[in-house]
Amino acid sequence: GNMEDSKIIDLYFERNEKAIDETDIKYGKLCHNIALNILCSIEDSKECVNDTYLGVWNKIPPVRPSNLMAFVCKITKNLALKRLDYNKAQKRDSSATVSFDELNETIADTRDVFGEEDIEKLSRMISDFLSKEKEDSRNIFIRRYWFFDSVSDIAKRYLFSESKVKSSLFNTRNRLRAYLEKEGLVI
């Protein structure tokens, strides 16, 4: 099975390159999905994921992340967005993977059971959940977690106050969590 995150992090602290292999085994596919959703290019995504591992290697130590999955995903996402700007490529695809670092509190307890099929199942369930949400809540949620728009950009786009956008995101995350709990995906 997959190595526990704490053990992988220990390998980084020992400067053991096996840390990168274990990170790839456990989170490689997730990183590829995030990069691919942003970049729409397999070639660019591969480079982005390789750069991610270099980034993780350079940050751990001294950092000891409390959540390795969120840590790795965030690095991938940031590298992919930088590369996207550099490419001035196609617009970000709206099927893009949810922004894990910020949604993480909602789905934190599922991280032990995350396999590849779980990520796909989770994405499907979030889509299903959103299809039942009111249009405003759904739009705000998608702009934030799919397009990674800032709260102020979303407020301008829909002519809402920033506090309305923030409270909408907060309430939608809580409803999502309740929905995932009901479906047995969150412990």
Coordinates of C-alpha atoms in Angstrom, one line a residue:
G1 CA 0.0 0.0 0.0
N2 CA 0.9 3.7 0.0
M3 CA 3.4 5.0 2.6
E4 CA 2.0 7.2 5.3
D5 CA 2.5 10.9 4.8
S6 CA 4.5 11.3 8.0
K7 CA 7.0 8.6 6.8
I8 CA 7.3 10.3 3.4
I9 CA 8.0 13.6 5.2
D10 CA 10.6 11.9 7.3
L11 CA 12.4 10.7 4.1
Y12 CA 12.5 14.4 2.9
F13 CA 14.1 15.3 6.2
E14 CA 16.6 12.6 5.8
R15 CA 17.3 13.9 2.3
N16 CA 16.5 10.5 0.9
E17 CA 15.4 10.7 -2.7
K18 CA 13.0 7.8 -2.2
A19 CA 10.8 10.6 -0.8
I20 CA 10.1 11.8 -4.3
D21 CA 9.2 8.3 -5.6
E22 CA 6.8 7.8 -2.7
T23 CA 5.2 11.3 -3.3
D24 CA 4.8 10.4 -7.0
I25 CA 3.2 7.0 -6.2
K26 CA 0.8 8.6 -3.8
Y27 CA 0.0 12.0 -5.3
G28 CA 1.4 11.8 -8.9
K29 CA -2.0 11.3 -10.6
L30 CA -3.7 14.0 -8.6
C31 CA -0.9 16.5 -9.4
H32 CA -1.2 15.5 -13.1
N33 CA -4.9 16.1 -13.1
I34 CA -4.5 19.5 -11.5
A35 CA -1.8 20.5 -13.9
L36 CA -3.7 19.1 -16.9
N37 CA -6.9 20.9 -16.0
I38 CA -5.1 24.2 -15.8
L39 CA -2.7 23.8 -18.8
C40 CA -4.7 21.5 -21.2
S41 CA -1.3 20.0 -22.3
I42 CA 0.1 16.7 -21.3
E43 CA 3.7 17.8 -22.1
D44 CA 3.4 20.9 -20.0
S45 CA 1.7 19.0 -17.2
K46 CA 4.5 16.4 -17.0
E47 CA 7.1 19.2 -16.7
C48 CA 4.9 20.9 -14.1
V49 CA 4.7 17.8 -12.0
N50 CA 8.5 17.2 -12.1
D51 CA 8.9 20.8 -11.1
T52 CA 6.5 20.2 -8.2
Y53 CA 8.7 17.4 -6.8
L54 CA 11.7 19.7 -7.0
G55 CA 9.7 22.4 -5.2
V56 CA 8.7 20.0 -2.5
W57 CA 12.3 18.7 -2.1
N58 CA 13.5 22.3 -1.7
K59 CA 10.8 23.3 0.8
I60 CA 10.9 20.2 3.1
P61 CA 12.9 20.7 5.3
P62 CA 12.6 23.2 6.9
V63 CA 8.9 23.1 6.4
R64 CA 7.0 20.2 7.9
P65 CA 3.6 20.3 6.3
S66 CA 0.6 19.3 8.4
N67 CA -1.1 18.0 5.3
L68 CA 1.2 16.7 2.6
M69 CA -1.6 16.3 -0.1
A70 CA -2.7 19.9 0.2
F71 CA 0.9 21.1 0.3
V72 CA 1.9 19.2 -2.9
C73 CA -1.3 20.2 -4.7
K74 CA -0.8 23.8 -3.9
I75 CA 2.7 23.8 -5.4
T76 CA 1.4 22.0 -8.5
K77 CA -1.4 24.5 -8.9
N78 CA 0.9 27.6 -8.5
L79 CA 3.4 26.2 -10.9
A80 CA 0.7 25.4 -13.4
L81 CA -0.8 28.9 -13.1
K82 CA 2.6 30.5 -13.6
R83 CA 3.2 28.4 -16.7
L84 CA -0.3 29.2 -18.0
D85 CA 0.5 33.0 -17.7
Y86 CA 3.8 32.3 -19.4
N87 CA 2.1 30.4 -22.2
K88 CA -0.7 32.9 -22.5
A89 CA -2.5 29.7 -23.4
Q90 CA -6.2 28.8 -23.8
K91 CA -8.5 30.0 -21.0
R92 CA -8.5 27.7 -17.9
D93 CA -10.9 24.8 -18.4
S94 CA -13.9 25.0 -16.2
S95 CA -13.7 21.3 -15.4
A96 CA -10.5 22.1 -13.5
T97 CA -9.9 20.2 -10.3
V98 CA -11.2 21.9 -7.1
S99 CA -8.7 24.1 -5.4
F100 CA -7.6 21.6 -2.7
D101 CA -5.8 23.9 -0.3
E102 CA -8.8 26.0 0.4
L103 CA -11.5 23.3 0.2
N104 CA -9.3 21.1 2.3
E105 CA -11.1 21.8 5.6
T106 CA -14.3 20.5 4.0
I107 CA -12.8 17.3 2.8
A108 CA -9.9 16.9 5.2
D109 CA -11.1 13.7 6.8
T110 CA -11.4 12.0 3.5
R111 CA -7.7 12.2 2.8
D112 CA -6.9 8.8 4.3
V113 CA -9.2 7.1 1.8
F114 CA -8.1 9.0 -1.3
G115 CA -7.3 6.7 -4.1
E116 CA -7.6 7.5 -7.7
E117 CA -11.2 6.3 -7.9
D118 CA -12.0 8.4 -4.8
I119 CA -10.7 11.6 -6.4
E120 CA -12.9 10.9 -9.4
K121 CA -15.9 9.9 -7.2
L122 CA -15.4 13.1 -5.2
S123 CA -15.3 15.3 -8.3
R124 CA -18.5 13.6 -9.5
M125 CA -20.2 14.1 -6.2
I126 CA -19.1 17.8 -6.0
S127 CA -20.6 18.3 -9.5
D128 CA -23.8 16.5 -8.5
F129 CA -24.0 18.7 -5.3
L130 CA -23.4 21.9 -7.3
S131 CA -26.1 21.0 -9.8
K132 CA -28.6 21.2 -7.0
E133 CA -27.3 24.5 -5.6
K134 CA -28.9 27.9 -6.3
E135 CA -27.4 29.7 -9.3
D136 CA -25.6 32.4 -7.3
S137 CA -24.0 30.0 -4.8
R138 CA -23.0 27.7 -7.6
N139 CA -21.4 30.5 -9.7
I140 CA -19.5 31.9 -6.8
F141 CA -18.2 28.4 -5.8
I142 CA -17.1 27.6 -9.3
R143 CA -15.3 30.9 -9.9
R144 CA -13.4 30.4 -6.6
Y145 CA -12.5 26.7 -6.7
W146 CA -12.4 26.0 -10.4
F147 CA -11.1 29.2 -11.9
F148 CA -9.2 30.3 -8.7
D149 CA -10.7 33.8 -9.0
S150 CA -10.1 36.1 -6.0
V151 CA -13.0 37.1 -3.7
S152 CA -12.8 40.6 -5.0
D153 CA -12.9 39.6 -8.7
I154 CA -16.0 37.4 -8.0
A155 CA -17.6 40.3 -6.2
K156 CA -17.0 42.6 -9.2
R157 CA -18.1 40.0 -11.7
Y158 CA -21.5 39.5 -10.1
L159 CA -21.9 42.9 -8.5
F160 CA -22.0 41.4 -4.9
S161 CA -20.3 42.7 -1.8
E162 CA -17.1 40.8 -0.8
S163 CA -18.8 39.8 2.4
K164 CA -21.6 38.3 0.5
V165 CA -19.1 36.3 -1.6
K166 CA -17.3 35.1 1.5
S167 CA -20.4 34.1 3.4
S168 CA -21.7 32.3 0.3
L169 CA -18.5 30.3 0.0
F170 CA -18.6 29.5 3.7
N171 CA -22.2 28.3 3.6
T172 CA -21.7 26.3 0.4
R173 CA -18.6 24.6 1.9
N174 CA -20.7 23.7 4.9
R175 CA -23.5 22.3 2.8
L176 CA -21.0 20.4 0.7
R177 CA -19.5 18.9 3.8
A178 CA -22.9 17.8 5.1
Y179 CA -23.6 16.3 1.7
L180 CA -20.3 14.4 1.6
E181 CA -21.0 13.1 5.2
K182 CA -24.4 11.9 4.2
E183 CA -22.8 10.1 1.2
G184 CA -20.2 8.5 3.5
L185 CA -17.2 10.2 1.9
V186 CA -16.3 12.2 4.9
I187 CA -15.9 10.4 8.2

